[in-house]
mmCIF file of N, CA, C and O and ligand atoms in Angstrom:
data_model
loop_
_atom_site.group_PDB
_atom_site.id
_atom_site.type_symbol
_atom_site.label_atom_id
_atom_site.label_comp_id
_atom_site.label_asym_id
_atom_site.label_seq_id
_atom_site.Cartn_x
_atom_site.Cartn_y
_atom_site.Cartn_z
ATOM 1 N N UNK A 1 -24.438 52.104 18.210
ATOM 2 C CA UNK A 1 -24.520 50.928 19.048
ATOM 3 C C UNK A 1 -25.266 49.787 18.270
ATOM 4 O O UNK A 1 -26.409 49.948 17.912
ATOM 5 N N UNK A 2 -24.576 48.710 18.084
ATOM 6 C CA UNK A 2 -25.195 47.612 17.366
ATOM 7 C C UNK A 2 -25.283 46.368 18.285
ATOM 8 O O UNK A 2 -24.294 45.997 18.899
ATOM 9 N N UNK A 3 -26.413 45.807 18.364
ATOM 10 C CA UNK A 3 -26.609 44.647 19.188
ATOM 11 C C UNK A 3 -26.849 43.396 18.291
ATOM 12 O O UNK A 3 -27.516 43.496 17.290
ATOM 13 N N UNK A 4 -26.246 42.314 18.647
ATOM 14 C CA UNK A 4 -26.503 41.076 17.897
ATOM 15 C C UNK A 4 -25.830 41.033 16.547
ATOM 16 O O UNK A 4 -26.280 40.365 15.675
ATOM 17 N N UNK A 5 -24.795 41.766 16.391
ATOM 18 C CA UNK A 5 -24.111 41.710 15.077
ATOM 19 C C UNK A 5 -22.896 40.769 15.108
ATOM 20 O O UNK A 5 -22.407 40.404 14.116
ATOM 21 N N UNK A 6 -22.512 40.399 16.310
ATOM 22 C CA UNK A 6 -21.337 39.492 16.392
ATOM 23 C C UNK A 6 -21.899 38.035 16.303
ATOM 24 O O UNK A 6 -22.663 37.604 17.132
ATOM 25 N N UNK A 7 -21.484 37.299 15.296
ATOM 26 C CA UNK A 7 -21.982 35.956 15.123
ATOM 27 C C UNK A 7 -21.416 35.070 16.188
ATOM 28 O O UNK A 7 -20.277 35.173 16.610
ATOM 29 N N UNK A 8 -22.275 34.111 16.599
ATOM 30 C CA UNK A 8 -21.780 33.109 17.536
ATOM 31 C C UNK A 8 -20.767 32.188 16.854
ATOM 32 O O UNK A 8 -20.898 31.898 15.694
ATOM 33 N N UNK A 9 -19.760 31.843 17.601
ATOM 34 C CA UNK A 9 -18.729 31.028 17.024
ATOM 35 C C UNK A 9 -18.698 29.674 17.669
ATOM 36 O O UNK A 9 -18.762 29.538 18.901
ATOM 37 N N UNK A 10 -18.654 28.625 16.891
ATOM 38 C CA UNK A 10 -18.542 27.282 17.376
ATOM 39 C C UNK A 10 -17.174 26.744 16.998
ATOM 40 O O UNK A 10 -16.487 27.293 16.181
ATOM 41 N N UNK A 11 -16.823 25.637 17.638
ATOM 42 C CA UNK A 11 -15.492 25.045 17.321
ATOM 43 C C UNK A 11 -15.719 23.772 16.516
ATOM 44 O O UNK A 11 -16.525 22.900 16.853
ATOM 45 N N UNK A 12 -15.016 23.697 15.412
ATOM 46 C CA UNK A 12 -15.102 22.502 14.547
ATOM 47 C C UNK A 12 -14.800 21.247 15.329
ATOM 48 O O UNK A 12 -13.725 21.142 15.949
ATOM 49 N N UNK A 13 -15.731 20.301 15.430
ATOM 50 C CA UNK A 13 -15.500 19.103 16.245
ATOM 51 C C UNK A 13 -14.326 18.247 15.720
ATOM 52 O O UNK A 13 -13.801 17.452 16.427
ATOM 53 N N UNK A 14 -13.969 18.478 14.484
ATOM 54 C CA UNK A 14 -12.905 17.658 13.910
ATOM 55 C C UNK A 14 -11.522 18.267 14.128
ATOM 56 O O UNK A 14 -10.604 17.594 14.587
ATOM 57 N N UNK A 15 -11.370 19.531 13.801
ATOM 58 C CA UNK A 15 -10.017 20.132 13.885
ATOM 59 C C UNK A 15 -9.907 21.207 14.927
ATOM 60 O O UNK A 15 -8.795 21.720 15.140
ATOM 61 N N UNK A 16 -11.038 21.616 15.523
ATOM 62 C CA UNK A 16 -10.937 22.632 16.594
ATOM 63 C C UNK A 16 -10.866 24.046 16.147
ATOM 64 O O UNK A 16 -10.617 24.961 16.894
ATOM 65 N N UNK A 17 -11.058 24.241 14.830
ATOM 66 C CA UNK A 17 -11.015 25.568 14.256
ATOM 67 C C UNK A 17 -12.324 26.326 14.559
ATOM 68 O O UNK A 17 -13.397 25.739 14.491
ATOM 69 N N UNK A 18 -12.225 27.592 14.943
ATOM 70 C CA UNK A 18 -13.470 28.367 15.216
ATOM 71 C C UNK A 18 -14.235 28.594 13.955
ATOM 72 O O UNK A 18 -13.716 28.915 12.895
ATOM 73 N N UNK A 19 -15.562 28.299 14.054
ATOM 74 C CA UNK A 19 -16.416 28.450 12.878
ATOM 75 C C UNK A 19 -17.553 29.443 13.261
ATOM 76 O O UNK A 19 -18.281 29.151 14.205
ATOM 77 N N UNK A 20 -17.666 30.559 12.574
ATOM 78 C CA UNK A 20 -18.760 31.446 12.804
ATOM 79 C C UNK A 20 -20.103 30.840 12.459
ATOM 80 O O UNK A 20 -20.279 30.264 11.410
ATOM 81 N N UNK A 21 -21.054 30.930 13.424
ATOM 82 C CA UNK A 21 -22.381 30.299 13.260
ATOM 83 C C UNK A 21 -23.215 31.243 12.416
ATOM 84 O O UNK A 21 -24.045 31.972 12.917
ATOM 85 N N UNK A 22 -22.944 31.258 11.108
ATOM 86 C CA UNK A 22 -23.708 32.091 10.195
ATOM 87 C C UNK A 22 -24.168 31.225 9.027
ATOM 88 O O UNK A 22 -23.602 30.196 8.752
ATOM 89 N N UNK A 23 -25.198 31.695 8.301
ATOM 90 C CA UNK A 23 -25.700 30.931 7.125
ATOM 91 C C UNK A 23 -24.588 30.672 6.131
ATOM 92 O O UNK A 23 -24.617 29.659 5.404
ATOM 93 N N UNK A 24 -23.590 31.514 6.109
ATOM 94 C CA UNK A 24 -22.453 31.338 5.120
ATOM 95 C C UNK A 24 -21.624 30.125 5.482
ATOM 96 O O UNK A 24 -21.046 29.532 4.606
ATOM 97 N N UNK A 25 -21.605 29.756 6.769
ATOM 98 C CA UNK A 25 -20.856 28.566 7.126
ATOM 99 C C UNK A 25 -21.676 27.340 6.827
ATOM 100 O O UNK A 25 -22.418 26.829 7.664
ATOM 101 N N UNK A 26 -21.523 26.914 5.603
ATOM 102 C CA UNK A 26 -22.374 25.855 5.106
ATOM 103 C C UNK A 26 -22.232 24.525 5.872
ATOM 104 O O UNK A 26 -23.206 23.773 6.000
ATOM 105 N N UNK A 27 -21.061 24.259 6.428
ATOM 106 C CA UNK A 27 -20.802 22.972 7.026
ATOM 107 C C UNK A 27 -20.762 23.046 8.554
ATOM 108 O O UNK A 27 -20.279 22.110 9.197
ATOM 109 N N UNK A 28 -21.281 24.161 9.113
ATOM 110 C CA UNK A 28 -21.233 24.259 10.582
ATOM 111 C C UNK A 28 -21.958 23.064 11.165
ATOM 112 O O UNK A 28 -22.964 22.590 10.647
ATOM 113 N N UNK A 29 -21.604 22.568 12.338
ATOM 114 C CA UNK A 29 -20.535 23.098 13.161
ATOM 115 C C UNK A 29 -19.143 22.801 12.668
ATOM 116 O O UNK A 29 -18.160 23.127 13.335
ATOM 117 N N UNK A 30 -19.042 22.182 11.520
ATOM 118 C CA UNK A 30 -17.677 21.878 10.985
ATOM 119 C C UNK A 30 -17.207 23.088 10.166
ATOM 120 O O UNK A 30 -17.998 23.867 9.678
ATOM 121 N N UNK A 31 -15.861 23.184 10.003
ATOM 122 C CA UNK A 31 -15.330 24.338 9.302
ATOM 123 C C UNK A 31 -15.368 24.096 7.782
ATOM 124 O O UNK A 31 -15.350 25.076 7.033
ATOM 125 N N UNK A 32 -15.519 22.841 7.412
ATOM 126 C CA UNK A 32 -15.499 22.630 5.905
ATOM 127 C C UNK A 32 -16.169 21.240 5.659
ATOM 128 O O UNK A 32 -16.385 20.421 6.602
ATOM 129 N N UNK A 33 -16.456 21.043 4.409
ATOM 130 C CA UNK A 33 -17.044 19.754 4.026
ATOM 131 C C UNK A 33 -16.137 18.587 4.386
ATOM 132 O O UNK A 33 -16.549 17.530 4.838
ATOM 133 N N UNK A 34 -14.824 18.806 4.242
ATOM 134 C CA UNK A 34 -13.862 17.743 4.509
ATOM 135 C C UNK A 34 -13.964 17.305 5.979
ATOM 136 O O UNK A 34 -14.031 16.147 6.278
ATOM 137 N N UNK A 35 -13.963 18.344 6.869
ATOM 138 C CA UNK A 35 -14.018 17.992 8.304
ATOM 139 C C UNK A 35 -15.330 17.295 8.609
ATOM 140 O O UNK A 35 -15.314 16.332 9.416
ATOM 141 N N UNK A 36 -16.374 17.640 7.995
ATOM 142 C CA UNK A 36 -17.643 17.038 8.202
ATOM 143 C C UNK A 36 -17.612 15.539 7.767
ATOM 144 O O UNK A 36 -17.998 14.618 8.502
ATOM 145 N N UNK A 37 -17.056 15.326 6.598
ATOM 146 C CA UNK A 37 -16.994 13.964 6.097
ATOM 147 C C UNK A 37 -16.030 13.115 6.917
ATOM 148 O O UNK A 37 -16.334 11.939 7.248
ATOM 149 N N UNK A 38 -14.933 13.719 7.379
ATOM 150 C CA UNK A 38 -13.990 12.947 8.188
ATOM 151 C C UNK A 38 -14.680 12.546 9.533
ATOM 152 O O UNK A 38 -14.602 11.408 9.947
ATOM 153 N N UNK A 39 -15.400 13.452 10.136
ATOM 154 C CA UNK A 39 -16.055 13.176 11.378
ATOM 155 C C UNK A 39 -17.114 12.105 11.209
ATOM 156 O O UNK A 39 -17.198 11.171 11.961
ATOM 157 N N UNK A 40 -17.908 12.204 10.173
ATOM 158 C CA UNK A 40 -18.921 11.199 9.911
ATOM 159 C C UNK A 40 -18.312 9.854 9.639
ATOM 160 O O UNK A 40 -18.747 8.826 10.118
ATOM 161 N N UNK A 41 -17.168 9.869 8.952
ATOM 162 C CA UNK A 41 -16.491 8.611 8.634
ATOM 163 C C UNK A 41 -15.992 7.938 9.876
ATOM 164 O O UNK A 41 -16.074 6.741 10.062
ATOM 165 N N UNK A 42 -15.505 8.703 10.816
ATOM 166 C CA UNK A 42 -14.985 8.174 12.037
ATOM 167 C C UNK A 42 -16.130 7.567 12.837
ATOM 168 O O UNK A 42 -15.964 6.485 13.445
ATOM 169 N N UNK A 43 -17.205 8.223 12.840
ATOM 170 C CA UNK A 43 -18.420 7.722 13.512
ATOM 171 C C UNK A 43 -18.786 6.360 12.934
ATOM 172 O O UNK A 43 -18.976 5.397 13.632
ATOM 173 N N UNK A 44 -18.819 6.324 11.626
ATOM 174 C CA UNK A 44 -19.232 5.065 10.943
ATOM 175 C C UNK A 44 -18.232 3.980 11.276
ATOM 176 O O UNK A 44 -18.621 2.877 11.584
ATOM 177 N N UNK A 45 -16.972 4.298 11.197
ATOM 178 C CA UNK A 45 -15.947 3.256 11.482
ATOM 179 C C UNK A 45 -16.051 2.715 12.890
ATOM 180 O O UNK A 45 -15.979 1.532 13.113
ATOM 181 N N UNK A 46 -16.307 3.633 13.821
ATOM 182 C CA UNK A 46 -16.414 3.214 15.199
ATOM 183 C C UNK A 46 -17.602 2.256 15.361
ATOM 184 O O UNK A 46 -17.513 1.249 15.997
ATOM 185 N N UNK A 47 -18.723 2.652 14.808
ATOM 186 C CA UNK A 47 -19.907 1.840 14.944
ATOM 187 C C UNK A 47 -19.661 0.469 14.277
ATOM 188 O O UNK A 47 -20.096 -0.569 14.810
ATOM 189 N N UNK A 48 -18.939 0.518 13.173
ATOM 190 C CA UNK A 48 -18.722 -0.729 12.464
ATOM 191 C C UNK A 48 -17.848 -1.631 13.299
ATOM 192 O O UNK A 48 -18.068 -2.827 13.420
ATOM 193 N N UNK A 49 -16.771 -1.049 13.878
ATOM 194 C CA UNK A 49 -15.848 -1.787 14.744
ATOM 195 C C UNK A 49 -16.634 -2.430 15.907
ATOM 196 O O UNK A 49 -16.406 -3.582 16.249
ATOM 197 N N UNK A 50 -17.463 -1.629 16.554
ATOM 198 C CA UNK A 50 -18.140 -2.116 17.711
ATOM 199 C C UNK A 50 -19.059 -3.279 17.373
ATOM 200 O O UNK A 50 -19.113 -4.267 18.078
ATOM 201 N N UNK A 51 -19.760 -3.156 16.256
ATOM 202 C CA UNK A 51 -20.694 -4.214 15.888
ATOM 203 C C UNK A 51 -19.959 -5.466 15.475
ATOM 204 O O UNK A 51 -20.437 -6.560 15.568
ATOM 205 N N UNK A 52 -18.741 -5.275 14.972
ATOM 206 C CA UNK A 52 -17.984 -6.473 14.541
ATOM 207 C C UNK A 52 -17.381 -7.198 15.726
ATOM 208 O O UNK A 52 -17.432 -8.443 15.762
ATOM 209 N N UNK A 53 -16.870 -6.442 16.682
ATOM 210 C CA UNK A 53 -16.244 -7.123 17.800
ATOM 211 C C UNK A 53 -17.188 -7.262 18.966
ATOM 212 O O UNK A 53 -17.115 -6.600 19.966
ATOM 213 N N UNK A 54 -18.163 -8.152 18.770
ATOM 214 C CA UNK A 54 -19.088 -8.424 19.854
ATOM 215 C C UNK A 54 -18.423 -9.320 20.906
ATOM 216 O O UNK A 54 -17.407 -9.934 20.634
ATOM 217 N N UNK A 55 -19.023 -9.444 22.048
ATOM 218 C CA UNK A 55 -18.386 -10.222 23.052
ATOM 219 C C UNK A 55 -17.476 -9.329 23.941
ATOM 220 O O UNK A 55 -16.640 -9.822 24.661
ATOM 221 N N UNK A 56 -17.705 -8.069 23.857
ATOM 222 C CA UNK A 56 -16.952 -7.167 24.666
ATOM 223 C C UNK A 56 -17.491 -7.160 26.078
ATOM 224 O O UNK A 56 -16.771 -6.780 27.050
ATOM 225 N N UNK A 57 -18.733 -7.528 26.213
ATOM 226 C CA UNK A 57 -19.332 -7.531 27.545
ATOM 227 C C UNK A 57 -19.931 -6.206 27.948
ATOM 228 O O UNK A 57 -20.492 -6.113 29.006
ATOM 229 N N UNK A 58 -19.775 -5.267 27.046
ATOM 230 C CA UNK A 58 -20.303 -3.933 27.358
ATOM 231 C C UNK A 58 -21.586 -3.728 26.615
ATOM 232 O O UNK A 58 -21.596 -3.178 25.515
ATOM 233 N N UNK A 59 -22.716 -4.183 27.193
ATOM 234 C CA UNK A 59 -23.981 -3.999 26.543
ATOM 235 C C UNK A 59 -24.892 -3.159 27.406
ATOM 236 O O UNK A 59 -25.216 -3.544 28.549
ATOM 237 N N UNK A 60 -25.243 -1.954 26.930
ATOM 238 C CA UNK A 60 -26.140 -1.080 27.722
ATOM 239 C C UNK A 60 -27.518 -1.705 27.887
ATOM 240 O O UNK A 60 -28.010 -2.380 26.944
ATOM 241 N N UNK A 61 -28.155 -1.506 28.984
ATOM 242 C CA UNK A 61 -29.513 -2.040 29.201
ATOM 243 C C UNK A 61 -30.511 -1.334 28.266
ATOM 244 O O UNK A 61 -30.473 -0.167 28.057
ATOM 245 N N UNK A 62 -31.430 -2.116 27.747
ATOM 246 C CA UNK A 62 -32.389 -1.557 26.814
ATOM 247 C C UNK A 62 -33.573 -0.978 27.558
ATOM 248 O O UNK A 62 -33.945 -1.522 28.624
ATOM 249 N N UNK A 63 -34.129 0.088 27.089
ATOM 250 C CA UNK A 63 -35.267 0.736 27.760
ATOM 251 C C UNK A 63 -36.468 -0.231 27.822
ATOM 252 O O UNK A 63 -37.283 -0.098 28.709
ATOM 253 N N UNK A 64 -36.538 -1.158 26.913
ATOM 254 C CA UNK A 64 -37.645 -2.092 26.878
ATOM 255 C C UNK A 64 -37.652 -2.932 28.166
ATOM 256 O O UNK A 64 -38.692 -3.197 28.729
ATOM 257 N N UNK A 65 -36.471 -3.341 28.582
ATOM 258 C CA UNK A 65 -36.369 -4.114 29.823
ATOM 259 C C UNK A 65 -36.922 -3.385 31.004
ATOM 260 O O UNK A 65 -37.642 -3.925 31.821
ATOM 261 N N UNK A 66 -36.577 -2.102 31.050
ATOM 262 C CA UNK A 66 -37.029 -1.276 32.166
ATOM 263 C C UNK A 66 -38.556 -1.249 32.188
ATOM 264 O O UNK A 66 -39.263 -1.311 33.203
ATOM 265 N N UNK A 67 -39.137 -1.060 30.983
ATOM 266 C CA UNK A 67 -40.577 -0.920 30.863
ATOM 267 C C UNK A 67 -41.283 -2.230 31.295
ATOM 268 O O UNK A 67 -42.326 -2.220 31.869
ATOM 269 N N UNK A 68 -40.684 -3.360 30.940
ATOM 270 C CA UNK A 68 -41.320 -4.643 31.267
ATOM 271 C C UNK A 68 -41.443 -4.817 32.777
ATOM 272 O O UNK A 68 -42.392 -5.395 33.296
ATOM 273 N N UNK A 69 -40.463 -4.325 33.508
ATOM 274 C CA UNK A 69 -40.483 -4.447 34.950
ATOM 275 C C UNK A 69 -41.381 -3.390 35.550
ATOM 276 O O UNK A 69 -40.991 -2.265 35.876
ATOM 277 N N UNK A 70 -42.613 -3.701 35.712
ATOM 278 C CA UNK A 70 -43.508 -2.615 36.214
ATOM 279 C C UNK A 70 -43.524 -2.591 37.721
ATOM 280 O O UNK A 70 -43.765 -3.584 38.322
HETATM 281 ZN ZN1 ZN B 1 -12.433 21.601 10.761
#
């Protein structure tokens, strides 16, 4: 009887491939370096796009504002 020998498995956020949560999975939660880079790149692009196209009208309230209103 062995307990705790089955590694936890996560799903690669980029391609949906199951990734065993073990030290050998160097790029977890991604399945590979490529998936990690792709995901980070998309994040960057999205942030870049958002900052470029201002005037969207979608501005979240800043916590500072809340604090000022005592
Ligand atoms: Zn992947």
